[in-house]
């Protein structure tokens, strides 16, 4: 880019920022419409993209609200938080399993019929982002934020979408955690569940008593309905034995190791086959293919995946 173009870009950027500042100061700011598109990740998701001006505000709101609310979240909430994420969530699940199991030290222990097994209740909230009640969310935010100007702007952002929260806003990630923190607090403090963790709208509770977990399902569903106007997804409520493997965030956690989820593995092979065909036909560059290839090898480093790594390297050797 030429120096003159850079200067013009900076000038335009400054003008837009000052214009946004004036709109906020005079409270004439109006959120623009979203651009909608669909991605497969791995299931179809409808993403709503805001214009640049609005995204600037989303990030600003996130940066101000995050430190205020994050300190009130439970330790075992792992989605969209600093020093958390999927891999830490899976490691925490493994840690929970070891503690509940009583620190197994040999593979012979898992075959002992006298050893009591651990059960994992895994739940998913039905159409979570579409089902968030905006008024409940605003009331939860108002418990910590009392500044009228801040509330005015937060309400503008939340109500820029007709219902629920849009997938695509960085602010939606924080709002989701604020909303589901009510469930976290209920599980940890009212139900006193020591082995509970959540990533976005997926959560797991461990127990040595399968019947106890079965009885817990209507309790959790009732809390969600009455307090947050949410429902558990009836087809995604699952109780599994630890030794059978606990499927969570793309991995299956077993007593002495974790493996890649079968669906994730199949998707990986399909995506790489498609990329490799495009590489051979010249549709994409070698750097583009290698970027995808290395990212999948990175996923495999977090599980017992050396055999898959070796297979991929043999299959896609150039």
PDB file of C-alpha atoms in Angstrom:
ATOM      1  CA  UNK A   1       0.000   0.000   0.000  1.00  0.00           C
ATOM      2  CA  UNK A   2       1.327   3.408  -0.955  1.00  0.00           C
ATOM      3  CA  UNK A   3       2.078   6.012   1.714  1.00  0.00           C
ATOM      4  CA  UNK A   4      -0.692   8.308   0.399  1.00  0.00           C
ATOM      5  CA  UNK A   5      -3.216   5.446   0.645  1.00  0.00           C
ATOM      6  CA  UNK A   6      -2.116   4.709   4.212  1.00  0.00           C
ATOM      7  CA  UNK A   7      -2.565   8.336   5.220  1.00  0.00           C
ATOM      8  CA  UNK A   8      -6.008   8.474   3.608  1.00  0.00           C
ATOM      9  CA  UNK A   9      -7.017   5.260   5.402  1.00  0.00           C
ATOM     10  CA  UNK A  10      -5.882   6.646   8.762  1.00  0.00           C
ATOM     11  CA  UNK A  11      -7.736   9.890   8.159  1.00  0.00           C
ATOM     12  CA  UNK A  12     -10.950   8.039   7.303  1.00  0.00           C
ATOM     13  CA  UNK A  13     -10.550   5.807  10.338  1.00  0.00           C
ATOM     14  CA  UNK A  14     -10.146   8.801  12.648  1.00  0.00           C
ATOM     15  CA  UNK A  15     -13.217  10.485  11.139  1.00  0.00           C
ATOM     16  CA  UNK A  16     -15.317   7.387  11.719  1.00  0.00           C
ATOM     17  CA  UNK A  17     -14.127   6.997  15.321  1.00  0.00           C
ATOM     18  CA  UNK A  18     -14.885  10.635  16.137  1.00  0.00           C
ATOM     19  CA  UNK A  19     -18.304  10.308  14.473  1.00  0.00           C
ATOM     20  CA  UNK A  20     -19.033   7.237  16.614  1.00  0.00           C
ATOM     21  CA  UNK A  21     -17.913   9.146  19.712  1.00  0.00           C
ATOM     22  CA  UNK A  22     -20.323  11.986  18.933  1.00  0.00           C
ATOM     23  CA  UNK A  23     -23.183   9.532  18.385  1.00  0.00           C
ATOM     24  CA  UNK A  24     -22.530   7.885  21.745  1.00  0.00           C
ATOM     25  CA  UNK A  25     -22.167  11.189  23.529  1.00  0.00           C
ATOM     26  CA  UNK A  26     -25.466  12.496  22.125  1.00  0.00           C
ATOM     27  CA  UNK A  27     -27.139   9.074  22.429  1.00  0.00           C
ATOM     28  CA  UNK A  28     -28.063   9.078  18.759  1.00  0.00           C
ATOM     29  CA  UNK A  29     -26.135   5.870  18.079  1.00  0.00           C
ATOM     30  CA  UNK A  30     -28.119   3.144  16.326  1.00  0.00           C
ATOM     31  CA  UNK A  31     -26.820  -0.385  15.732  1.00  0.00           C
ATOM     32  CA  UNK A  32     -26.672  -1.337  12.049  1.00  0.00           C
ATOM     33  CA  UNK A  33     -28.155  -4.465  10.484  1.00  0.00           C
ATOM     34  CA  UNK A  34     -26.304  -7.766  10.506  1.00  0.00           C
ATOM     35  CA  UNK A  35     -25.058  -9.747   7.522  1.00  0.00           C
ATOM     36  CA  UNK A  36     -26.048 -13.398   7.890  1.00  0.00           C
ATOM     37  CA  UNK A  37     -24.186 -16.407   6.511  1.00  0.00           C
ATOM     38  CA  UNK A  38     -23.909 -20.122   7.300  1.00  0.00           C
ATOM     39  CA  UNK A  39     -20.823 -22.107   8.308  1.00  0.00           C
ATOM     40  CA  UNK A  40     -20.336 -25.827   8.912  1.00  0.00           C
ATOM     41  CA  UNK A  41     -18.475 -26.159  12.215  1.00  0.00           C
ATOM     42  CA  UNK A  42     -19.072 -29.180  12.134  1.00  0.00           C
ATOM     43  CA  UNK A  43     -22.857 -28.719  12.113  1.00  0.00           C
ATOM     44  CA  UNK A  44     -24.545 -25.872  10.283  1.00  0.00           C
ATOM     45  CA  UNK A  45     -24.491 -22.623  12.234  1.00  0.00           C
ATOM     46  CA  UNK A  46     -26.058 -19.312  11.295  1.00  0.00           C
ATOM     47  CA  UNK A  47     -23.550 -16.501  11.870  1.00  0.00           C
ATOM     48  CA  UNK A  48     -24.559 -12.835  12.009  1.00  0.00           C
ATOM     49  CA  UNK A  49     -21.767 -10.368  11.227  1.00  0.00           C
ATOM     50  CA  UNK A  50     -21.994  -6.751  12.362  1.00  0.00           C
ATOM     51  CA  UNK A  51     -20.447  -3.838  10.475  1.00  0.00           C
ATOM     52  CA  UNK A  52     -17.023  -2.539  11.560  1.00  0.00           C
ATOM     53  CA  UNK A  53     -18.397   0.413  13.555  1.00  0.00           C
ATOM     54  CA  UNK A  54     -20.572  -1.889  15.668  1.00  0.00           C
ATOM     55  CA  UNK A  55     -17.806  -4.469  16.093  1.00  0.00           C
ATOM     56  CA  UNK A  56     -15.575  -1.757  17.545  1.00  0.00           C
ATOM     57  CA  UNK A  57     -18.234  -1.167  20.204  1.00  0.00           C
ATOM     58  CA  UNK A  58     -18.678  -4.893  20.850  1.00  0.00           C
ATOM     59  CA  UNK A  59     -14.969  -5.191  21.597  1.00  0.00           C
ATOM     60  CA  UNK A  60     -14.992  -2.075  23.772  1.00  0.00           C
ATOM     61  CA  UNK A  61     -17.924  -3.389  25.825  1.00  0.00           C
ATOM     62  CA  UNK A  62     -16.246  -6.788  26.157  1.00  0.00           C
ATOM     63  CA  UNK A  63     -12.977  -5.242  27.407  1.00  0.00           C
ATOM     64  CA  UNK A  64     -14.767  -3.177  30.058  1.00  0.00           C
ATOM     65  CA  UNK A  65     -17.271  -5.805  31.253  1.00  0.00           C
ATOM     66  CA  UNK A  66     -15.034  -8.889  31.165  1.00  0.00           C
ATOM     67  CA  UNK A  67     -12.884  -8.104  34.260  1.00  0.00           C
ATOM     68  CA  UNK A  68     -15.993  -7.024  36.196  1.00  0.00           C
ATOM     69  CA  UNK A  69     -17.920 -10.246  35.595  1.00  0.00           C
ATOM     70  CA  UNK A  70     -15.105 -12.759  35.203  1.00  0.00           C
ATOM     71  CA  UNK A  71     -14.171 -12.583  38.889  1.00  0.00           C
ATOM     72  CA  UNK A  72     -17.694 -13.738  39.779  1.00  0.00           C
ATOM     73  CA  UNK A  73     -17.599 -16.796  37.488  1.00  0.00           C
ATOM     74  CA  UNK A  74     -16.810 -20.227  38.914  1.00  0.00           C
ATOM     75  CA  UNK A  75     -13.351 -21.671  38.304  1.00  0.00           C
ATOM     76  CA  UNK A  76     -14.760 -24.504  36.190  1.00  0.00           C
ATOM     77  CA  UNK A  77     -16.373 -22.377  33.470  1.00  0.00           C
ATOM     78  CA  UNK A  78     -14.017 -22.692  30.489  1.00  0.00           C
ATOM     79  CA  UNK A  79     -15.522 -21.032  27.416  1.00  0.00           C
ATOM     80  CA  UNK A  80     -14.152 -17.695  26.143  1.00  0.00           C
ATOM     81  CA  UNK A  81     -12.119 -16.886  29.246  1.00  0.00           C
ATOM     82  CA  UNK A  82      -8.473 -15.940  29.692  1.00  0.00           C
ATOM     83  CA  UNK A  83      -6.270 -18.968  30.500  1.00  0.00           C
ATOM     84  CA  UNK A  84      -9.158 -21.392  30.011  1.00  0.00           C
ATOM     85  CA  UNK A  85     -10.330 -23.011  26.742  1.00  0.00           C
ATOM     86  CA  UNK A  86     -11.068 -26.488  25.423  1.00  0.00           C
ATOM     87  CA  UNK A  87      -7.791 -28.221  26.291  1.00  0.00           C
ATOM     88  CA  UNK A  88      -7.795 -26.980  29.896  1.00  0.00           C
ATOM     89  CA  UNK A  89     -11.426 -28.045  30.180  1.00  0.00           C
ATOM     90  CA  UNK A  90     -10.601 -31.588  29.035  1.00  0.00           C
ATOM     91  CA  UNK A  91      -7.605 -31.751  31.404  1.00  0.00           C
ATOM     92  CA  UNK A  92      -9.842 -30.624  34.272  1.00  0.00           C
ATOM     93  CA  UNK A  93     -12.314 -33.381  33.420  1.00  0.00           C
ATOM     94  CA  UNK A  94      -9.471 -35.896  33.550  1.00  0.00           C
ATOM     95  CA  UNK A  95      -8.402 -34.476  36.926  1.00  0.00           C
ATOM     96  CA  UNK A  96     -11.977 -34.797  38.237  1.00  0.00           C
ATOM     97  CA  UNK A  97     -12.121 -38.409  37.073  1.00  0.00           C
ATOM     98  CA  UNK A  98      -8.877 -39.280  38.858  1.00  0.00           C
ATOM     99  CA  UNK A  99     -10.048 -37.645  42.084  1.00  0.00           C
ATOM    100  CA  UNK A 100     -13.440 -39.324  41.955  1.00  0.00           C
ATOM    101  CA  UNK A 101     -11.890 -42.656  41.076  1.00  0.00           C
ATOM    102  CA  UNK A 102      -9.416 -42.554  43.912  1.00  0.00           C
ATOM    103  CA  UNK A 103      -6.192 -42.094  41.954  1.00  0.00           C
ATOM    104  CA  UNK A 104      -5.910 -45.295  39.878  1.00  0.00           C
ATOM    105  CA  UNK A 105      -2.298 -46.320  39.518  1.00  0.00           C
ATOM    106  CA  UNK A 106      -2.332 -49.318  37.207  1.00  0.00           C
ATOM    107  CA  UNK A 107      -4.271 -50.582  34.208  1.00  0.00           C
ATOM    108  CA  UNK A 108      -5.166 -53.742  36.177  1.00  0.00           C
ATOM    109  CA  UNK A 109      -7.382 -51.600  38.417  1.00  0.00           C
ATOM    110  CA  UNK A 110      -9.757 -50.738  35.580  1.00  0.00           C
ATOM    111  CA  UNK A 111     -10.476 -54.435  34.997  1.00  0.00           C
ATOM    112  CA  UNK A 112     -11.232 -55.194  38.631  1.00  0.00           C
ATOM    113  CA  UNK A 113     -14.977 -56.052  38.973  1.00  0.00           C
ATOM    114  CA  UNK A 114     -14.998 -54.836  42.586  1.00  0.00           C
ATOM    115  CA  UNK A 115     -13.951 -51.323  41.592  1.00  0.00           C
ATOM    116  CA  UNK A 116     -16.863 -48.917  41.610  1.00  0.00           C
ATOM    117  CA  UNK A 117     -17.127 -46.992  38.342  1.00  0.00           C
ATOM    118  CA  UNK A 118     -17.584 -43.276  37.790  1.00  0.00           C
ATOM    119  CA  UNK A 119     -20.569 -42.012  35.844  1.00  0.00           C
ATOM    120  CA  UNK A 120     -20.661 -38.787  33.862  1.00  0.00           C
ATOM    121  CA  UNK A 121     -23.866 -36.886  33.193  1.00  0.00           C
ATOM    122  CA  UNK A 122     -23.379 -34.815  30.055  1.00  0.00           C
ATOM    123  CA  UNK A 123     -26.013 -32.237  29.056  1.00  0.00           C
ATOM    124  CA  UNK A 124     -26.540 -29.712  26.305  1.00  0.00           C
ATOM    125  CA  UNK A 125     -28.930 -26.746  26.323  1.00  0.00           C
ATOM    126  CA  UNK A 126     -31.388 -26.731  23.437  1.00  0.00           C
ATOM    127  CA  UNK A 127     -30.855 -23.849  20.968  1.00  0.00           C
ATOM    128  CA  UNK A 128     -29.068 -21.866  23.658  1.00  0.00           C
ATOM    129  CA  UNK A 129     -28.128 -18.661  21.804  1.00  0.00           C
ATOM    130  CA  UNK A 130     -31.571 -18.438  20.166  1.00  0.00           C
ATOM    131  CA  UNK A 131     -33.296 -18.995  23.525  1.00  0.00           C
ATOM    132  CA  UNK A 132     -31.541 -16.426  25.727  1.00  0.00           C
ATOM    133  CA  UNK A 133     -34.137 -14.098  27.224  1.00  0.00           C
ATOM    134  CA  UNK A 134     -32.861 -10.558  26.660  1.00  0.00           C
ATOM    135  CA  UNK A 135     -34.709  -9.054  29.635  1.00  0.00           C
ATOM    136  CA  UNK A 136     -33.327 -11.674  32.034  1.00  0.00           C
ATOM    137  CA  UNK A 137     -29.832 -11.025  30.651  1.00  0.00           C
ATOM    138  CA  UNK A 138     -30.180  -7.270  31.125  1.00  0.00           C
ATOM    139  CA  UNK A 139     -31.375  -7.733  34.698  1.00  0.00           C
ATOM    140  CA  UNK A 140     -28.373  -9.929  35.461  1.00  0.00           C
ATOM    141  CA  UNK A 141     -26.030  -7.287  34.040  1.00  0.00           C
ATOM    142  CA  UNK A 142     -27.758  -4.514  36.040  1.00  0.00           C
ATOM    143  CA  UNK A 143     -26.864  -6.326  39.261  1.00  0.00           C
ATOM    144  CA  UNK A 144     -23.244  -5.255  38.706  1.00  0.00           C
ATOM    145  CA  UNK A 145     -23.483  -2.325  36.289  1.00  0.00           C
ATOM    146  CA  UNK A 146     -25.404   0.694  37.596  1.00  0.00           C
ATOM    147  CA  UNK A 147     -24.147   3.457  35.290  1.00  0.00           C
ATOM    148  CA  UNK A 148     -27.146   4.579  33.202  1.00  0.00           C
ATOM    149  CA  UNK A 149     -25.102   5.446  30.100  1.00  0.00           C
ATOM    150  CA  UNK A 150     -23.398   2.044  30.158  1.00  0.00           C
ATOM    151  CA  UNK A 151     -26.730   0.248  30.524  1.00  0.00           C
ATOM    152  CA  UNK A 152     -28.165   2.293  27.647  1.00  0.00           C
ATOM    153  CA  UNK A 153     -25.357   1.149  25.353  1.00  0.00           C
ATOM    154  CA  UNK A 154     -25.416  -2.487  26.545  1.00  0.00           C
ATOM    155  CA  UNK A 155     -29.164  -2.580  25.919  1.00  0.00           C
ATOM    156  CA  UNK A 156     -28.617  -1.184  22.418  1.00  0.00           C
ATOM    157  CA  UNK A 157     -26.189  -4.019  21.679  1.00  0.00           C
ATOM    158  CA  UNK A 158     -28.351  -6.771  23.160  1.00  0.00           C
ATOM    159  CA  UNK A 159     -31.545  -5.564  21.477  1.00  0.00           C
ATOM    160  CA  UNK A 160     -29.839  -5.053  18.122  1.00  0.00           C
ATOM    161  CA  UNK A 161     -30.829  -8.662  17.512  1.00  0.00           C
ATOM    162  CA  UNK A 162     -34.541  -9.578  17.426  1.00  0.00           C
ATOM    163  CA  UNK A 163     -34.298 -12.595  19.743  1.00  0.00           C
ATOM    164  CA  UNK A 164     -31.596 -14.275  21.801  1.00  0.00           C
ATOM    165  CA  UNK A 165     -27.934 -13.590  21.049  1.00  0.00           C
ATOM    166  CA  UNK A 166     -26.260 -13.535  17.620  1.00  0.00           C
ATOM    167  CA  UNK A 167     -23.453 -15.972  16.944  1.00  0.00           C
ATOM    168  CA  UNK A 168     -20.669 -13.724  15.678  1.00  0.00           C
ATOM    169  CA  UNK A 169     -20.510 -10.939  18.272  1.00  0.00           C
ATOM    170  CA  UNK A 170     -17.574 -11.106  20.679  1.00  0.00           C
ATOM    171  CA  UNK A 171     -19.930  -9.590  23.255  1.00  0.00           C
ATOM    172  CA  UNK A 172     -22.278 -12.580  22.856  1.00  0.00           C
ATOM    173  CA  UNK A 173     -19.584 -14.848  24.297  1.00  0.00           C
ATOM    174  CA  UNK A 174     -19.410 -12.809  27.485  1.00  0.00           C
ATOM    175  CA  UNK A 175     -23.192 -12.411  27.693  1.00  0.00           C
ATOM    176  CA  UNK A 176     -23.535 -16.203  27.397  1.00  0.00           C
ATOM    177  CA  UNK A 177     -21.222 -16.702  30.384  1.00  0.00           C
ATOM    178  CA  UNK A 178     -23.086 -14.078  32.406  1.00  0.00           C
ATOM    179  CA  UNK A 179     -26.366 -15.845  31.627  1.00  0.00           C
ATOM    180  CA  UNK A 180     -25.177 -19.388  32.370  1.00  0.00           C
ATOM    181  CA  UNK A 181     -23.290 -18.306  35.478  1.00  0.00           C
ATOM    182  CA  UNK A 182     -26.702 -18.659  37.129  1.00  0.00           C
ATOM    183  CA  UNK A 183     -26.640 -22.372  36.303  1.00  0.00           C
ATOM    184  CA  UNK A 184     -23.020 -22.642  37.483  1.00  0.00           C
ATOM    185  CA  UNK A 185     -23.815 -21.059  40.840  1.00  0.00           C
ATOM    186  CA  UNK A 186     -26.862 -23.304  41.263  1.00  0.00           C
ATOM    187  CA  UNK A 187     -24.831 -26.440  40.511  1.00  0.00           C
ATOM    188  CA  UNK A 188     -21.898 -25.486  42.737  1.00  0.00           C
ATOM    189  CA  UNK A 189     -23.614 -23.816  45.690  1.00  0.00           C
ATOM    190  CA  UNK A 190     -27.212 -25.071  45.806  1.00  0.00           C
ATOM    191  CA  UNK A 191     -26.620 -28.631  44.586  1.00  0.00           C
ATOM    192  CA  UNK A 192     -23.053 -28.634  45.972  1.00  0.00           C
ATOM    193  CA  UNK A 193     -21.697 -30.476  42.955  1.00  0.00           C
ATOM    194  CA  UNK A 194     -17.949 -30.705  43.431  1.00  0.00           C
ATOM    195  CA  UNK A 195     -17.317 -32.338  40.055  1.00  0.00           C
ATOM    196  CA  UNK A 196     -19.160 -29.986  37.714  1.00  0.00           C
ATOM    197  CA  UNK A 197     -17.695 -28.137  34.734  1.00  0.00           C
ATOM    198  CA  UNK A 198     -19.106 -26.226  31.779  1.00  0.00           C
ATOM    199  CA  UNK A 199     -17.935 -25.144  28.339  1.00  0.00           C
ATOM    200  CA  UNK A 200     -20.456 -22.795  26.718  1.00  0.00           C
ATOM    201  CA  UNK A 201     -23.812 -24.647  26.800  1.00  0.00           C
ATOM    202  CA  UNK A 202     -22.293 -28.125  27.379  1.00  0.00           C
ATOM    203  CA  UNK A 203     -21.774 -29.233  30.971  1.00  0.00           C
ATOM    204  CA  UNK A 204     -20.751 -32.383  32.817  1.00  0.00           C
ATOM    205  CA  UNK A 205     -21.344 -33.654  36.351  1.00  0.00           C
ATOM    206  CA  UNK A 206     -19.492 -36.688  37.744  1.00  0.00           C
ATOM    207  CA  UNK A 207     -20.723 -39.083  40.402  1.00  0.00           C
ATOM    208  CA  UNK A 208     -20.244 -42.672  41.531  1.00  0.00           C
ATOM    209  CA  UNK A 209     -24.048 -43.009  41.757  1.00  0.00           C
ATOM    210  CA  UNK A 210     -25.801 -43.409  38.401  1.00  0.00           C
ATOM    211  CA  UNK A 211     -29.272 -43.181  39.962  1.00  0.00           C
ATOM    212  CA  UNK A 212     -28.335 -39.874  41.604  1.00  0.00           C
ATOM    213  CA  UNK A 213     -27.395 -38.417  38.205  1.00  0.00           C
ATOM    214  CA  UNK A 214     -30.655 -39.657  36.673  1.00  0.00           C
ATOM    215  CA  UNK A 215     -32.609 -37.895  39.428  1.00  0.00           C
ATOM    216  CA  UNK A 216     -30.571 -34.748  38.864  1.00  0.00           C
ATOM    217  CA  UNK A 217     -31.750 -34.310  35.258  1.00  0.00           C
ATOM    218  CA  UNK A 218     -35.281 -32.999  36.043  1.00  0.00           C
ATOM    219  CA  UNK A 219     -33.842 -30.780  38.810  1.00  0.00           C
ATOM    220  CA  UNK A 220     -31.469 -29.107  36.367  1.00  0.00           C
ATOM    221  CA  UNK A 221     -34.101 -28.845  33.647  1.00  0.00           C
ATOM    222  CA  UNK A 222     -36.588 -27.298  36.073  1.00  0.00           C
ATOM    223  CA  UNK A 223     -34.034 -24.706  37.225  1.00  0.00           C
ATOM    224  CA  UNK A 224     -33.227 -23.736  33.644  1.00  0.00           C
ATOM    225  CA  UNK A 225     -36.897 -23.413  32.690  1.00  0.00           C
ATOM    226  CA  UNK A 226     -37.961 -21.405  35.729  1.00  0.00           C
ATOM    227  CA  UNK A 227     -34.953 -19.100  36.035  1.00  0.00           C
ATOM    228  CA  UNK A 228     -33.514 -18.737  32.531  1.00  0.00           C
ATOM    229  CA  UNK A 229     -36.315 -19.889  30.194  1.00  0.00           C
ATOM    230  CA  UNK A 230     -34.023 -22.569  28.786  1.00  0.00           C
ATOM    231  CA  UNK A 231     -34.425 -26.315  28.245  1.00  0.00           C
ATOM    232  CA  UNK A 232     -32.065 -29.256  28.221  1.00  0.00           C
ATOM    233  CA  UNK A 233     -31.809 -30.841  24.795  1.00  0.00           C
ATOM    234  CA  UNK A 234     -33.698 -34.151  25.273  1.00  0.00           C
ATOM    235  CA  UNK A 235     -31.586 -35.947  22.654  1.00  0.00           C
ATOM    236  CA  UNK A 236     -28.287 -34.808  24.158  1.00  0.00           C
ATOM    237  CA  UNK A 237     -28.660 -35.936  27.756  1.00  0.00           C
ATOM    238  CA  UNK A 238     -26.237 -38.790  28.278  1.00  0.00           C
ATOM    239  CA  UNK A 239     -24.914 -40.802  31.231  1.00  0.00           C
ATOM    240  CA  UNK A 240     -21.715 -42.694  30.493  1.00  0.00           C
ATOM    241  CA  UNK A 241     -19.331 -44.862  32.464  1.00  0.00           C
ATOM    242  CA  UNK A 242     -15.835 -43.464  32.721  1.00  0.00           C
ATOM    243  CA  UNK A 243     -14.274 -46.707  31.506  1.00  0.00           C
ATOM    244  CA  UNK A 244     -16.513 -46.532  28.400  1.00  0.00           C
ATOM    245  CA  UNK A 245     -15.105 -43.093  27.618  1.00  0.00           C
ATOM    246  CA  UNK A 246     -16.518 -39.609  28.186  1.00  0.00           C
ATOM    247  CA  UNK A 247     -17.021 -37.701  24.936  1.00  0.00           C
ATOM    248  CA  UNK A 248     -16.263 -34.009  25.508  1.00  0.00           C
ATOM    249  CA  UNK A 249     -15.102 -31.164  23.241  1.00  0.00           C
ATOM    250  CA  UNK A 250     -13.836 -33.364  20.423  1.00  0.00           C
ATOM    251  CA  UNK A 251     -11.995 -35.879  22.616  1.00  0.00           C
ATOM    252  CA  UNK A 252     -12.975 -39.067  24.441  1.00  0.00           C
ATOM    253  CA  UNK A 253     -11.556 -39.227  27.970  1.00  0.00           C
ATOM    254  CA  UNK A 254     -10.642 -42.735  29.182  1.00  0.00           C
ATOM    255  CA  UNK A 255      -9.029 -43.871  32.475  1.00  0.00           C
ATOM    256  CA  UNK A 256      -5.417 -43.687  31.251  1.00  0.00           C
ATOM    257  CA  UNK A 257      -5.491 -41.631  28.083  1.00  0.00           C
ATOM    258  CA  UNK A 258      -7.698 -39.640  25.734  1.00  0.00           C
ATOM    259  CA  UNK A 259      -8.426 -40.250  22.070  1.00  0.00           C
ATOM    260  CA  UNK A 260      -9.908 -38.195  19.291  1.00  0.00           C
ATOM    261  CA  UNK A 261     -13.683 -38.432  18.891  1.00  0.00           C
ATOM    262  CA  UNK A 262     -14.558 -40.702  15.927  1.00  0.00           C
ATOM    263  CA  UNK A 263     -16.653 -37.991  14.231  1.00  0.00           C
ATOM    264  CA  UNK A 264     -13.794 -35.505  14.618  1.00  0.00           C
ATOM    265  CA  UNK A 265     -11.355 -37.984  13.102  1.00  0.00           C
ATOM    266  CA  UNK A 266     -13.626 -38.658  10.116  1.00  0.00           C
ATOM    267  CA  UNK A 267     -14.135 -34.937   9.566  1.00  0.00           C
ATOM    268  CA  UNK A 268     -10.369 -34.409   9.707  1.00  0.00           C
ATOM    269  CA  UNK A 269      -9.765 -37.044   7.018  1.00  0.00           C
ATOM    270  CA  UNK A 270     -12.550 -35.633   4.811  1.00  0.00           C
ATOM    271  CA  UNK A 271     -11.285 -32.048   5.103  1.00  0.00           C
ATOM    272  CA  UNK A 272      -7.701 -33.058   4.351  1.00  0.00           C
ATOM    273  CA  UNK A 273      -8.810 -35.142   1.351  1.00  0.00           C
ATOM    274  CA  UNK A 274     -10.639 -32.092  -0.010  1.00  0.00           C
ATOM    275  CA  UNK A 275      -7.673 -29.793   0.635  1.00  0.00           C
ATOM    276  CA  UNK A 276      -5.215 -32.274  -0.913  1.00  0.00           C
ATOM    277  CA  UNK A 277      -7.348 -32.551  -4.061  1.00  0.00           C
ATOM    278  CA  UNK A 278      -7.378 -28.748  -4.340  1.00  0.00           C
ATOM    279  CA  UNK A 279      -3.605 -28.671  -3.854  1.00  0.00           C
ATOM    280  CA  UNK A 280      -3.093 -31.184  -6.665  1.00  0.00           C
ATOM    281  CA  UNK A 281      -5.422 -29.253  -8.978  1.00  0.00           C
ATOM    282  CA  UNK A 282      -3.673 -25.980  -8.195  1.00  0.00           C
ATOM    283  CA  UNK A 283      -6.705 -24.345  -6.524  1.00  0.00           C
ATOM    284  CA  UNK A 284      -4.764 -23.696  -3.317  1.00  0.00           C
ATOM    285  CA  UNK A 285      -1.098 -23.192  -2.520  1.00  0.00           C
ATOM    286  CA  UNK A 286       1.199 -25.563  -0.690  1.00  0.00           C
ATOM    287  CA  UNK A 287       1.375 -23.090   2.217  1.00  0.00           C
ATOM    288  CA  UNK A 288      -2.417 -23.121   2.510  1.00  0.00           C
ATOM    289  CA  UNK A 289      -2.499 -26.943   2.606  1.00  0.00           C
ATOM    290  CA  UNK A 290       0.374 -27.113   5.092  1.00  0.00           C
ATOM    291  CA  UNK A 291      -1.391 -24.644   7.378  1.00  0.00           C
ATOM    292  CA  UNK A 292      -4.436 -26.944   7.616  1.00  0.00           C
ATOM    293  CA  UNK A 293      -2.281 -30.056   7.869  1.00  0.00           C
ATOM    294  CA  UNK A 294      -0.211 -28.684  10.752  1.00  0.00           C
ATOM    295  CA  UNK A 295      -3.333 -27.501  12.602  1.00  0.00           C
ATOM    296  CA  UNK A 296      -4.715 -31.058  12.569  1.00  0.00           C
ATOM    297  CA  UNK A 297      -1.380 -32.442  13.755  1.00  0.00           C
ATOM    298  CA  UNK A 298      -1.635 -29.923  16.601  1.00  0.00           C
ATOM    299  CA  UNK A 299      -5.055 -31.306  17.578  1.00  0.00           C
ATOM    300  CA  UNK A 300      -3.602 -34.828  17.667  1.00  0.00           C
ATOM    301  CA  UNK A 301      -0.793 -33.771  20.019  1.00  0.00           C
ATOM    302  CA  UNK A 302      -3.373 -33.393  22.793  1.00  0.00           C
ATOM    303  CA  UNK A 303      -4.432 -37.045  22.708  1.00  0.00           C
ATOM    304  CA  UNK A 304      -3.212 -40.560  21.949  1.00  0.00           C
ATOM    305  CA  UNK A 305      -2.904 -39.764  18.271  1.00  0.00           C
ATOM    306  CA  UNK A 306       0.549 -40.809  17.145  1.00  0.00           C
ATOM    307  CA  UNK A 307      -0.849 -43.604  14.931  1.00  0.00           C
ATOM    308  CA  UNK A 308      -3.186 -41.155  13.199  1.00  0.00           C
ATOM    309  CA  UNK A 309      -0.322 -38.668  12.806  1.00  0.00           C
ATOM    310  CA  UNK A 310       1.821 -41.363  11.148  1.00  0.00           C
ATOM    311  CA  UNK A 311      -1.061 -42.340   8.860  1.00  0.00           C
ATOM    312  CA  UNK A 312      -1.661 -38.722   7.821  1.00  0.00           C
ATOM    313  CA  UNK A 313       2.025 -38.157   7.091  1.00  0.00           C
ATOM    314  CA  UNK A 314       2.112 -41.298   4.913  1.00  0.00           C
ATOM    315  CA  UNK A 315      -1.162 -40.451   3.149  1.00  0.00           C
ATOM    316  CA  UNK A 316      -0.375 -36.828   2.340  1.00  0.00           C
ATOM    317  CA  UNK A 317       3.342 -37.084   1.635  1.00  0.00           C
ATOM    318  CA  UNK A 318       4.149 -34.787  -1.253  1.00  0.00           C
TER     319      UNK A 318
END
